PDB file of N, CA and C in Angstrom:
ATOM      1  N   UNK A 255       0.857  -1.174   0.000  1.00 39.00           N
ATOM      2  CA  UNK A 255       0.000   0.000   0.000  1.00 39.00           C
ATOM      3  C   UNK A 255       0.902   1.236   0.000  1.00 39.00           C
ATOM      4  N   UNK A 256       0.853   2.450  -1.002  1.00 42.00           N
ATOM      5  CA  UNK A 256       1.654   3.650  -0.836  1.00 42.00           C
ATOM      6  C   UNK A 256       0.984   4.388   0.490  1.00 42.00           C
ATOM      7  N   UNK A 257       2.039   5.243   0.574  1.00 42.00           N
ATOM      8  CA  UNK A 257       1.725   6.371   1.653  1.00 42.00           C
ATOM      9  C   UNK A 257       0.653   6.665   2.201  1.00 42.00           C
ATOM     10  N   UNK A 258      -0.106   7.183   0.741  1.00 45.00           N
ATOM     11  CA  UNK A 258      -1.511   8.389   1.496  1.00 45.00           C
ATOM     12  C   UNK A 258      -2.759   7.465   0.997  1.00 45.00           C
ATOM     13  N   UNK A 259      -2.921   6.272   0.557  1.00 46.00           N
ATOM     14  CA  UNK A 259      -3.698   4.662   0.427  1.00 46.00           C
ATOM     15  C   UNK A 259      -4.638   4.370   2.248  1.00 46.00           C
ATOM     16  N   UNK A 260      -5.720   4.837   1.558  1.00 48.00           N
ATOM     17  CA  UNK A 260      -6.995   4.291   3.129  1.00 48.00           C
ATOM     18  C   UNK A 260      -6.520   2.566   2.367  1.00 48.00           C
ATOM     19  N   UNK A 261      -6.753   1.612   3.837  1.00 49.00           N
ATOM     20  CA  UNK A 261      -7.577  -0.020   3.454  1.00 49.00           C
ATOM     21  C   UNK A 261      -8.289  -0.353   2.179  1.00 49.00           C
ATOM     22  N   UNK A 262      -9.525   0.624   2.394  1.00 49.00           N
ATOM     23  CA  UNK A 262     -10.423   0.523   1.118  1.00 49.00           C
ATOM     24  C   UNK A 262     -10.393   1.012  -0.170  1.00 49.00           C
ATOM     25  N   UNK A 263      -9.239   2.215  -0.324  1.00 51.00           N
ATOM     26  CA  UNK A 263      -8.850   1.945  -1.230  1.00 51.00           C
ATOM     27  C   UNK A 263      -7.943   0.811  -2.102  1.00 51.00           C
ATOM     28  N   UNK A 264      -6.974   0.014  -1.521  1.00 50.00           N
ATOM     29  CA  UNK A 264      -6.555  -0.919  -1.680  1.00 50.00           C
ATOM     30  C   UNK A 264      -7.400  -2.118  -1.887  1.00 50.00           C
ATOM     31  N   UNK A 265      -8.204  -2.409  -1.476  1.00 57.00           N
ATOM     32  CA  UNK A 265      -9.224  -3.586  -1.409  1.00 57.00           C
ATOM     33  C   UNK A 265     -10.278  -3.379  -2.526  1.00 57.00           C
ATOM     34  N   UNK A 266      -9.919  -2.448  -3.500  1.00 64.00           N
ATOM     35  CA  UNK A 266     -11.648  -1.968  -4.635  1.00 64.00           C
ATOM     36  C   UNK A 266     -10.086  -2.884  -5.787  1.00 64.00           C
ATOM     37  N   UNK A 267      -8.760  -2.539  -5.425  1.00 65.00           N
ATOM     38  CA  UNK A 267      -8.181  -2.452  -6.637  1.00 65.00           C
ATOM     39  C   UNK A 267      -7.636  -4.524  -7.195  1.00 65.00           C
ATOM     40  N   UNK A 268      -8.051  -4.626  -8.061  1.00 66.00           N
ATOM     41  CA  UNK A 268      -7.782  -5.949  -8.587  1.00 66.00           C
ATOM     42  C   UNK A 268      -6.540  -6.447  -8.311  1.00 66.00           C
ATOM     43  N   UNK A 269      -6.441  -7.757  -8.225  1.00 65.00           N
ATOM     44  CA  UNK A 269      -5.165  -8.420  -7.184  1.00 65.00           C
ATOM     45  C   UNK A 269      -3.897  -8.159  -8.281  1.00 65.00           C
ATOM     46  N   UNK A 270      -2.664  -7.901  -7.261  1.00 61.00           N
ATOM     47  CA  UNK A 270      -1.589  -7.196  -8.070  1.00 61.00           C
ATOM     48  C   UNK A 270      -1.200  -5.589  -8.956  1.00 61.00           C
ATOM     49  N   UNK A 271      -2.241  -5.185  -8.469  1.00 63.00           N
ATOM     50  CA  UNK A 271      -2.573  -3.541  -9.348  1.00 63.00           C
ATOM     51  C   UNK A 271      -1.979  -2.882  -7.753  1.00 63.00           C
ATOM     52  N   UNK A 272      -1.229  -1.526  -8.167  1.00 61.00           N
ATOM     53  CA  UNK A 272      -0.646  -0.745  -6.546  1.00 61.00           C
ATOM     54  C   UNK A 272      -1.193   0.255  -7.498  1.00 61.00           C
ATOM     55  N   UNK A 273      -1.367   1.411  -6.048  1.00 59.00           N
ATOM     56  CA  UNK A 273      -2.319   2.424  -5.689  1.00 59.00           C
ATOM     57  C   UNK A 273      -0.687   3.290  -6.122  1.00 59.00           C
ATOM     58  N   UNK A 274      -1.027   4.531  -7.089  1.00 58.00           N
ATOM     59  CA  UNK A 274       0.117   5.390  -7.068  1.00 58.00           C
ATOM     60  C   UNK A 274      -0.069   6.484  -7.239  1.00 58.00           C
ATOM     61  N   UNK A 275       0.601   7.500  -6.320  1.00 54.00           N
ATOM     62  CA  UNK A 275       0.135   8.826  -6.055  1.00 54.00           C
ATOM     63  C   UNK A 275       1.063   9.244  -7.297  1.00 54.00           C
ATOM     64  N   UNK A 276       0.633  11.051  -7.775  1.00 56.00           N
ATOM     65  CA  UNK A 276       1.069  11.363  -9.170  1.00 56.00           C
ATOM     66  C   UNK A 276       3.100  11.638  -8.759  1.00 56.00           C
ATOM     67  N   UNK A 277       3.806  11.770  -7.297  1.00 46.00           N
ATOM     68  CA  UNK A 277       4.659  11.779  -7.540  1.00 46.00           C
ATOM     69  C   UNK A 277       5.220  10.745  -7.629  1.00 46.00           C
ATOM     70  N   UNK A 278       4.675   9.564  -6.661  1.00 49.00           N
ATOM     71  CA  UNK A 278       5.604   8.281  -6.970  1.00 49.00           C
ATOM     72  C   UNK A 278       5.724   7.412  -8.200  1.00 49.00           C
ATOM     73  N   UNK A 279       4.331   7.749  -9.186  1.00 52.00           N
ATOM     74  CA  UNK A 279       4.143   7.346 -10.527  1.00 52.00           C
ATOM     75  C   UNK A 279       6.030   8.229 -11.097  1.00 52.00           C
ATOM     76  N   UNK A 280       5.994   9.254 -11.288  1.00 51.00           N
ATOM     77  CA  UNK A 280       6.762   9.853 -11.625  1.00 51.00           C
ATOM     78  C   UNK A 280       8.286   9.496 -11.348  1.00 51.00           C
ATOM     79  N   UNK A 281       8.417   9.490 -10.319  1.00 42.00           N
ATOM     80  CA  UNK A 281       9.665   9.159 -10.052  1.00 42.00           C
ATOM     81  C   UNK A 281      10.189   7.248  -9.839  1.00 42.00           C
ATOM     82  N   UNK A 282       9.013   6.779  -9.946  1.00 57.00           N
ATOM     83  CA  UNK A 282       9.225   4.903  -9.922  1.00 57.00           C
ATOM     84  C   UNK A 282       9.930   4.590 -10.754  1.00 57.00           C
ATOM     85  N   UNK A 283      11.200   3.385 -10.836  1.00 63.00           N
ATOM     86  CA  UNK A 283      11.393   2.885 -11.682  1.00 63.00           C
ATOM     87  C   UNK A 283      10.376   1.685 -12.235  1.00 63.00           C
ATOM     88  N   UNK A 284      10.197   1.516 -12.915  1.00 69.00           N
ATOM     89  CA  UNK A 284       8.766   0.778 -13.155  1.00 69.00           C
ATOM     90  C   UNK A 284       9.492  -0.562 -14.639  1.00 69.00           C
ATOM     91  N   UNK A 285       9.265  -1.721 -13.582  1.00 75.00           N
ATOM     92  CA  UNK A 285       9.822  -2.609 -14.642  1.00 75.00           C
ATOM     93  C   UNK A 285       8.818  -3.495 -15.317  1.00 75.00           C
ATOM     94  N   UNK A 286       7.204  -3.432 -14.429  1.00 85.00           N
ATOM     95  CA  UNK A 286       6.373  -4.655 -14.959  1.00 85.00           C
ATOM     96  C   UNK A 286       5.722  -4.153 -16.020  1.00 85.00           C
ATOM     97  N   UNK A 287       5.146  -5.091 -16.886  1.00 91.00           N
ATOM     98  CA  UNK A 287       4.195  -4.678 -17.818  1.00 91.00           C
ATOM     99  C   UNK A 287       2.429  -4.842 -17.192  1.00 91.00           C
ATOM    100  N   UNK A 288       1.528  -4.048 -17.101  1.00 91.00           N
ATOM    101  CA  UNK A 288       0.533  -3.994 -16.573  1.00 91.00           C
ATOM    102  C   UNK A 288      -1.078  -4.397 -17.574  1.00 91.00           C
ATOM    103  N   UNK A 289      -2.135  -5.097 -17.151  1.00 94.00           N
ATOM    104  CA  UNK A 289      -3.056  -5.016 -18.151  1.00 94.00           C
ATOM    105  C   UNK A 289      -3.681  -3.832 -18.427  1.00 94.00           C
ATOM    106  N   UNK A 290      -3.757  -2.902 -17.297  1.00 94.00           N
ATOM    107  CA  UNK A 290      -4.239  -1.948 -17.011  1.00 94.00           C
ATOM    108  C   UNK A 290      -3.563  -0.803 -16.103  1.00 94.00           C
ATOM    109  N   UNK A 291      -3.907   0.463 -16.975  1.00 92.00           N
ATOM    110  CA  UNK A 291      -3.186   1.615 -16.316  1.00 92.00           C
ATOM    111  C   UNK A 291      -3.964   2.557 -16.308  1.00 92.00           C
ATOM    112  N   UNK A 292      -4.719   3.211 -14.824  1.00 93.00           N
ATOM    113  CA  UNK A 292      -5.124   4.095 -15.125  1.00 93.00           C
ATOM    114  C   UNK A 292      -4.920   5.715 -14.669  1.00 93.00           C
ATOM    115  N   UNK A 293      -5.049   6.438 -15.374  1.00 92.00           N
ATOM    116  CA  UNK A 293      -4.677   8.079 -14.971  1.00 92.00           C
ATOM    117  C   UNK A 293      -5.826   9.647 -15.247  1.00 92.00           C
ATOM    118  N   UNK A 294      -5.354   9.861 -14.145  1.00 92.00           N
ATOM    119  CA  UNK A 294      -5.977  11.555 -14.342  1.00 92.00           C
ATOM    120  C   UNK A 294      -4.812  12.232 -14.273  1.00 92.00           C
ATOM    121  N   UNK A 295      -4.464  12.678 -15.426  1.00 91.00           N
ATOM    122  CA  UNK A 295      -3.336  13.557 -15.701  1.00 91.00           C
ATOM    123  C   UNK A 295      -2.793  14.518 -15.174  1.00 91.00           C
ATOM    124  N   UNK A 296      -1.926  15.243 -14.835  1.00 89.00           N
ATOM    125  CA  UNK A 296      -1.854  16.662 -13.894  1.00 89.00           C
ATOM    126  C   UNK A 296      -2.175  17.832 -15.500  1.00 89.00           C
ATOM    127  N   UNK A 297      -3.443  18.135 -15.619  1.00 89.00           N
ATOM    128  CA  UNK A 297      -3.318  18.618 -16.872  1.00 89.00           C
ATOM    129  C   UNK A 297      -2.440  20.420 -16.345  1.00 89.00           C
ATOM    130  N   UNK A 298      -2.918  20.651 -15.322  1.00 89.00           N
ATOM    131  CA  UNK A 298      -1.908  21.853 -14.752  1.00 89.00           C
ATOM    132  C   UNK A 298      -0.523  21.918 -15.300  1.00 89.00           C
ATOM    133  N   UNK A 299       0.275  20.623 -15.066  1.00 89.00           N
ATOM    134  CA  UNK A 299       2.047  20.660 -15.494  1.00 89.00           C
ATOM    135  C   UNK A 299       2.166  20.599 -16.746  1.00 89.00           C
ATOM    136  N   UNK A 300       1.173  21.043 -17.758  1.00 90.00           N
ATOM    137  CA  UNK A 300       1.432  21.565 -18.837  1.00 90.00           C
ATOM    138  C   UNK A 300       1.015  19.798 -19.899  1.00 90.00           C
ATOM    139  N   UNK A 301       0.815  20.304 -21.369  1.00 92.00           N
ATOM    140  CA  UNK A 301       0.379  19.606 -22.370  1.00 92.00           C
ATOM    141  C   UNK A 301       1.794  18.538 -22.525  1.00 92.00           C
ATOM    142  N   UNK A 302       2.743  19.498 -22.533  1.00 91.00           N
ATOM    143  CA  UNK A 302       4.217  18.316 -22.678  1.00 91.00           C
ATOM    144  C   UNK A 302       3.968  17.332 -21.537  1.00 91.00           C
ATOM    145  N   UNK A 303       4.075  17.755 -20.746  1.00 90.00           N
ATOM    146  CA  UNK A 303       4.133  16.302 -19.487  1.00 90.00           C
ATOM    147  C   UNK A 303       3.098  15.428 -19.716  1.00 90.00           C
ATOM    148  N   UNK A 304       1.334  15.902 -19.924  1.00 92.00           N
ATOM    149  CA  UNK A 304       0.348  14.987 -20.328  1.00 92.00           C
ATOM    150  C   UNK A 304       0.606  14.418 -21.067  1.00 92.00           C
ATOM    151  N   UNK A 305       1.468  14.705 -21.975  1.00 93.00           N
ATOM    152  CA  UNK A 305       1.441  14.025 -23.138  1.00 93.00           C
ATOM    153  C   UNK A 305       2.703  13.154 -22.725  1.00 93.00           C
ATOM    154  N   UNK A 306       3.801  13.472 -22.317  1.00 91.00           N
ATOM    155  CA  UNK A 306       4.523  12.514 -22.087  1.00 91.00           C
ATOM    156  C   UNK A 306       4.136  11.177 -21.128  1.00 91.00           C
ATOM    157  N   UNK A 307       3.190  11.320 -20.166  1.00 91.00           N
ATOM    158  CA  UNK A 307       2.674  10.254 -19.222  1.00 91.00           C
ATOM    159  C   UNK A 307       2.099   9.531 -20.253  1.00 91.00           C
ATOM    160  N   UNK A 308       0.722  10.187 -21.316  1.00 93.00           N
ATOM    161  CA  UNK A 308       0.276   9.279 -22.157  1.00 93.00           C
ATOM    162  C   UNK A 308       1.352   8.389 -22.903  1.00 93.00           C
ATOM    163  N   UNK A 309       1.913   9.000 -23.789  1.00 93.00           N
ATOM    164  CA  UNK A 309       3.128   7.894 -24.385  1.00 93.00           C
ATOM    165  C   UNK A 309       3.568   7.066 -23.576  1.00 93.00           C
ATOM    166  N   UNK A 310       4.231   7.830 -22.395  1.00 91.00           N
ATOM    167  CA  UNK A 310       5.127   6.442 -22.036  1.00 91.00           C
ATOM    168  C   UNK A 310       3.954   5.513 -21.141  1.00 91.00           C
ATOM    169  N   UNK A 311       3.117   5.883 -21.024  1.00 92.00           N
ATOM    170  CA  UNK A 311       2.381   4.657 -20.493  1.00 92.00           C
ATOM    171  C   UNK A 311       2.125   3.385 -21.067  1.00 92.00           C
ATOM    172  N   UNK A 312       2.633   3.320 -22.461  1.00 93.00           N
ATOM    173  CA  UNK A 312       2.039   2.846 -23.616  1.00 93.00           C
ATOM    174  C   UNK A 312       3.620   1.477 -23.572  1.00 93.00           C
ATOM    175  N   UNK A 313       4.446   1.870 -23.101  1.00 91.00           N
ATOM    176  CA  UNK A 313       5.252   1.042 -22.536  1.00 91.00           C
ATOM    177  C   UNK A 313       5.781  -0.173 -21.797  1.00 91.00           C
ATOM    178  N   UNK A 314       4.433   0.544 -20.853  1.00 90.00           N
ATOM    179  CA  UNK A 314       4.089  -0.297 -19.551  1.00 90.00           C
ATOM    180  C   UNK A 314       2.609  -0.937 -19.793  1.00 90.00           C
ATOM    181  N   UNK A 315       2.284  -1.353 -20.955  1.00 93.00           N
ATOM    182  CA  UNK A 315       1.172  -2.013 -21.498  1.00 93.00           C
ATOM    183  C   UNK A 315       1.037  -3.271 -21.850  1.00 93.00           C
ATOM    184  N   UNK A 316       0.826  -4.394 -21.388  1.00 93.00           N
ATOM    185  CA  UNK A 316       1.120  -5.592 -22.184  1.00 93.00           C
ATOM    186  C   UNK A 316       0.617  -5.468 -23.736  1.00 93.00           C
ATOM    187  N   UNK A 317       0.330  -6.505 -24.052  1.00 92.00           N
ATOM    188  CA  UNK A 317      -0.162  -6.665 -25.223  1.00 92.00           C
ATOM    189  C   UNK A 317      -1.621  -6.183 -25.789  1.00 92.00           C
ATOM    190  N   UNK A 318      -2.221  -7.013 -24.972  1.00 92.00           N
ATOM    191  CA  UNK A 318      -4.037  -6.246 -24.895  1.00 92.00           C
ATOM    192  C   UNK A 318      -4.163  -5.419 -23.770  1.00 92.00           C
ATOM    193  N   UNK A 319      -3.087  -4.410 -23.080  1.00 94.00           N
ATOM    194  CA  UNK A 319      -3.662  -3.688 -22.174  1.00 94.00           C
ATOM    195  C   UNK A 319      -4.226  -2.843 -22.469  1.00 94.00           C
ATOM    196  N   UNK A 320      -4.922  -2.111 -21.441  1.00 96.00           N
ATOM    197  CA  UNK A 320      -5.596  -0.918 -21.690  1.00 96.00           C
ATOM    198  C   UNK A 320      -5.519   0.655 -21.381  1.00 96.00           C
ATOM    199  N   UNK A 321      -5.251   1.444 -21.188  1.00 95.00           N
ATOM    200  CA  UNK A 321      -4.823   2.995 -20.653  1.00 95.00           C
ATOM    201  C   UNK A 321      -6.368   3.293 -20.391  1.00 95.00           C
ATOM    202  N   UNK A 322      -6.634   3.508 -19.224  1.00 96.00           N
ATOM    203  CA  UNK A 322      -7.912   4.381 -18.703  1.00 96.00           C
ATOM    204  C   UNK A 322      -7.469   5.977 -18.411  1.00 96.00           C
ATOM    205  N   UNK A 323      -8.341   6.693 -19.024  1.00 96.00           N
ATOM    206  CA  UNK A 323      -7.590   8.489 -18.797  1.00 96.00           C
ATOM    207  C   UNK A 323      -8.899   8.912 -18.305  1.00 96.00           C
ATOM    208  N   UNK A 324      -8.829   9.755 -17.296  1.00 95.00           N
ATOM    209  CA  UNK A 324      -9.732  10.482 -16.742  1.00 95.00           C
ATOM    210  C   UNK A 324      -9.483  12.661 -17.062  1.00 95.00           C
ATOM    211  N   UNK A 325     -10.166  13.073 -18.007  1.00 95.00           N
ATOM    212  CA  UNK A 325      -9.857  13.913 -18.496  1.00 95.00           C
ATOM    213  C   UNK A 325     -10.842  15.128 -18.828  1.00 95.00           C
ATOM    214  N   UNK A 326     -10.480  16.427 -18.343  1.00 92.00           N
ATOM    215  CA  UNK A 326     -11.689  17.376 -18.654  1.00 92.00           C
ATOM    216  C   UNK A 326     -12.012  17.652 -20.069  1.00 92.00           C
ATOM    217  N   UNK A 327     -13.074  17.660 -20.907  1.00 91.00           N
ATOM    218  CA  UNK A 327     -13.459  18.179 -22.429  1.00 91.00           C
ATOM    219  C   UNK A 327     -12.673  19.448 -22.373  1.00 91.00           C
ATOM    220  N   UNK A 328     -12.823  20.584 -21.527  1.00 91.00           N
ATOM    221  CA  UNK A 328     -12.077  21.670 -21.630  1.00 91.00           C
ATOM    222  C   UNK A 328     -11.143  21.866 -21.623  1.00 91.00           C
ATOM    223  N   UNK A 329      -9.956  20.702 -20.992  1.00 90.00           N
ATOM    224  CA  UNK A 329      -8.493  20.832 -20.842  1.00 90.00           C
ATOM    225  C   UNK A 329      -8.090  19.681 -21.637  1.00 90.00           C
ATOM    226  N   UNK A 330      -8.464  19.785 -23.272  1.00 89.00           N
ATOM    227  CA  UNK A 330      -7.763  19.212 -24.127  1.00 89.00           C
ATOM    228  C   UNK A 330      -8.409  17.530 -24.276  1.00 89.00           C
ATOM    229  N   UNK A 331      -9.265  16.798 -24.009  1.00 93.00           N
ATOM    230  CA  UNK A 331      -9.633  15.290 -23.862  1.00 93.00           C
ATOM    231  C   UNK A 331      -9.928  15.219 -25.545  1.00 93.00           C
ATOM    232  N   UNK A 332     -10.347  16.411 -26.460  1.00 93.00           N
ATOM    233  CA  UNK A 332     -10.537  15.744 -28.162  1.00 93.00           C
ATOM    234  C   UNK A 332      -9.224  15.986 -28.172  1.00 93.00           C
ATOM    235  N   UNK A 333      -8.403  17.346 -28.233  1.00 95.00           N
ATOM    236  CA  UNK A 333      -6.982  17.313 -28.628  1.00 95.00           C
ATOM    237  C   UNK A 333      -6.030  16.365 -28.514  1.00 95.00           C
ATOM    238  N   UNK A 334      -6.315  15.104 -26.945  1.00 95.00           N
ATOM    239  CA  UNK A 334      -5.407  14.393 -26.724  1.00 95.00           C
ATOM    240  C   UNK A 334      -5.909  12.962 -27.722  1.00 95.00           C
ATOM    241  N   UNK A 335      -7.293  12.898 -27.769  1.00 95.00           N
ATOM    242  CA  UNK A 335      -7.439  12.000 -28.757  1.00 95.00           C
ATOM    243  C   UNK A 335      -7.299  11.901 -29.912  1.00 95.00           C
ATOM    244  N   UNK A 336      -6.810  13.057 -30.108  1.00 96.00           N
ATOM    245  CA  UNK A 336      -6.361  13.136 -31.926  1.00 96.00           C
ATOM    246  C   UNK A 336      -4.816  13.302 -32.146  1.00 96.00           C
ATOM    247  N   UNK A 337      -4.331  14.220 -30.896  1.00 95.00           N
ATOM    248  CA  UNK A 337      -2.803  13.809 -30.685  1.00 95.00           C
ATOM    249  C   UNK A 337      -2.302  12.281 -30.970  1.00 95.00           C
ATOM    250  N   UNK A 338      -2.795  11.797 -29.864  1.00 95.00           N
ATOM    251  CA  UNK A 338      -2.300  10.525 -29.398  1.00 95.00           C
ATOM    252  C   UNK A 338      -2.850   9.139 -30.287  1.00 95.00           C
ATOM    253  N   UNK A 339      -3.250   9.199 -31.586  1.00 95.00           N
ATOM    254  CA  UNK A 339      -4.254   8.263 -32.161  1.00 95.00           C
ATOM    255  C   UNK A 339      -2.954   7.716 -33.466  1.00 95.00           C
ATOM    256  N   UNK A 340      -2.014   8.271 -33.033  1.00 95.00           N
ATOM    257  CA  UNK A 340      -0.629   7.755 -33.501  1.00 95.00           C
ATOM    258  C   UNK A 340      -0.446   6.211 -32.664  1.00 95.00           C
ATOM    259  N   UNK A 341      -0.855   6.036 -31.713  1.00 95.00           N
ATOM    260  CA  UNK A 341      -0.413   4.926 -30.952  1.00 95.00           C
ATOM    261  C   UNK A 341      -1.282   4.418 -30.013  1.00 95.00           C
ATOM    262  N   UNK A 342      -2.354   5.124 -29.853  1.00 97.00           N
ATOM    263  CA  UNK A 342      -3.712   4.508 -29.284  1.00 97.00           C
ATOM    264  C   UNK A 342      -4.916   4.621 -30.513  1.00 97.00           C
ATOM    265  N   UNK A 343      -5.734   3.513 -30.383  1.00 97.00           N
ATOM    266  CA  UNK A 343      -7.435   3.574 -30.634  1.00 97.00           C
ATOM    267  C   UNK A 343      -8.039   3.848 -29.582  1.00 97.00           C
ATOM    268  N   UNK A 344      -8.813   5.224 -29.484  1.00 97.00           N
ATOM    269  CA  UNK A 344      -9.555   5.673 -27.928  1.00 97.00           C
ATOM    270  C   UNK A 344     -11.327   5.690 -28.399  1.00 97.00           C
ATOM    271  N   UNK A 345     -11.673   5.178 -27.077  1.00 97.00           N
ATOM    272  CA  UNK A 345     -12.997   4.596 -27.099  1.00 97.00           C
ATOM    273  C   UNK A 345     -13.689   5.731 -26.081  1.00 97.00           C
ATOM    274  N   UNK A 346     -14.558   6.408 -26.110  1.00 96.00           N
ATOM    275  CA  UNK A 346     -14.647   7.803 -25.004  1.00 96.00           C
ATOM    276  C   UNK A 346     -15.991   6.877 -24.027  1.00 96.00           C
ATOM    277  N   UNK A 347     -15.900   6.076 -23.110  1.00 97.00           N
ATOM    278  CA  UNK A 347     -16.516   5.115 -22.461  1.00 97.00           C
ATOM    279  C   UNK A 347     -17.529   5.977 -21.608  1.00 97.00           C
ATOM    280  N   UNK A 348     -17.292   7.177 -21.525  1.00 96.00           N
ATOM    281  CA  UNK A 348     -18.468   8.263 -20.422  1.00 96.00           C
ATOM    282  C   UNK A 348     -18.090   9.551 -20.968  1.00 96.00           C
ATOM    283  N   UNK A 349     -19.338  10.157 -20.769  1.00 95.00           N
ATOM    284  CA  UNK A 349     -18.728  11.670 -20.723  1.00 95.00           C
ATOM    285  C   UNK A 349     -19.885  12.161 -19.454  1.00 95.00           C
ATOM    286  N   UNK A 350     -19.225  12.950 -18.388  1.00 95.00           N
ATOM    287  CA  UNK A 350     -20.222  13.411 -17.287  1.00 95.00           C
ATOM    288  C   UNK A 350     -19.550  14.504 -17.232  1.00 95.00           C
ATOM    289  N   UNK A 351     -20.769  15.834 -17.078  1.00 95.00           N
ATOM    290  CA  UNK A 351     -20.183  16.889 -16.383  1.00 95.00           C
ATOM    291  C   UNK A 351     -19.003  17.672 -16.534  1.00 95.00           C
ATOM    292  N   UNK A 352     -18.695  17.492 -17.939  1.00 94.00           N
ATOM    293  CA  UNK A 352     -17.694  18.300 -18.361  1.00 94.00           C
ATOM    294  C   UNK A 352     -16.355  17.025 -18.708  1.00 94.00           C
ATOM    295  N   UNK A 353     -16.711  15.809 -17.978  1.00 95.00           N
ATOM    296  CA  UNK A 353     -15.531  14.572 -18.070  1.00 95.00           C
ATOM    297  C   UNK A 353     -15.481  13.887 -18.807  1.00 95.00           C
ATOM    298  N   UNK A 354     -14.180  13.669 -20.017  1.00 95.00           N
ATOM    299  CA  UNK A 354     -14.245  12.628 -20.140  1.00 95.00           C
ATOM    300  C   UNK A 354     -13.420  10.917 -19.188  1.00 95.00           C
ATOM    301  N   UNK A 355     -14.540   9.910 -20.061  1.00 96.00           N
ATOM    302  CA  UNK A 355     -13.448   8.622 -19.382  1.00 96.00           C
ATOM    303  C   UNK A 355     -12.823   8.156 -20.855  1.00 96.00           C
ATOM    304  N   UNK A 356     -11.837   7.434 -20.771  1.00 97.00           N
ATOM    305  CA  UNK A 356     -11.116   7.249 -22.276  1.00 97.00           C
ATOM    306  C   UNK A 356     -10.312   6.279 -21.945  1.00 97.00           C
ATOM    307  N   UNK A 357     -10.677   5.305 -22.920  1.00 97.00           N
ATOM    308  CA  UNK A 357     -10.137   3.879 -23.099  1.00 97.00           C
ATOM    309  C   UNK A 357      -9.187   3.952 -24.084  1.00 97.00           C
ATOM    310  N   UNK A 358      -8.365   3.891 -23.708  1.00 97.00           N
ATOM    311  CA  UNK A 358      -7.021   3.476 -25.019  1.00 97.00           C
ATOM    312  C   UNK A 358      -6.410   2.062 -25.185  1.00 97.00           C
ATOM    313  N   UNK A 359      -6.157   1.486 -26.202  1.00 96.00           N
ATOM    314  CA  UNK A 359      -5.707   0.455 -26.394  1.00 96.00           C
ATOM    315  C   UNK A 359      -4.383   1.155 -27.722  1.00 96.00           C
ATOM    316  N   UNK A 360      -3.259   0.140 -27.150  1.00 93.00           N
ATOM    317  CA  UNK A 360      -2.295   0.334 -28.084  1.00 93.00           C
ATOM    318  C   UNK A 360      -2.516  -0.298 -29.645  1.00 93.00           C
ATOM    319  N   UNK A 361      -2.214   0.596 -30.943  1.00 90.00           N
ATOM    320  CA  UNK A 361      -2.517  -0.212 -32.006  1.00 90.00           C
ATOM    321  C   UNK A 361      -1.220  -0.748 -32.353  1.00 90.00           C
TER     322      UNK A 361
END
């Protein structure tokens, strides 16, 4: 369990998946490949960094994994899907309240 991780958050998340706050994502060396990765971007630290988390997440993807993005319509969620459609197919799985949810799969 990281640092700032309640019990219950740990216990919603599927066996082998860790809970990661946006600095320890950042600074981890990260060797596994995951089925699933999911993120709400710091869209604040600017379009370069979003965009760099998206790519390199794409890394840490197995084969059929998936990238879940949690992303505002106003802070770029079509721009990043048309950016990023170099190396993802994105599926927009919700939109609430200004949010999108966004399924990426590597092509």
């Amino acid at each position: 369990m990281h640092e700032g991780a309640t019990d219950n958050e740990e216990a919603k998340l599927p066996s082998g998946a860790k809970l990661l706050s946006g600095a320890e994502s950042a600074i981890m060396n990260i060797k596994n490949k995951y089925d699933m990765i999911i993120t709400n971007p710091p869209i604040h630290a600017g379009k370069t960094k979003v965009y760099e988390i998206i790519r390199g997440a794409s890394n840490y993807l197995n084969e059929n994994g998936e990238l879940w993005i949690v992303i505002r319509k106003d802070q770029g969620a079509k721009s990043l899907i048309k950016d990023m459609s170099d190396i993802y197919n994105f599926e927009i799985v919700k939109r609430d309240n200004g949010f999108y949810i966004l399924r990426a799969n590597k092509i």
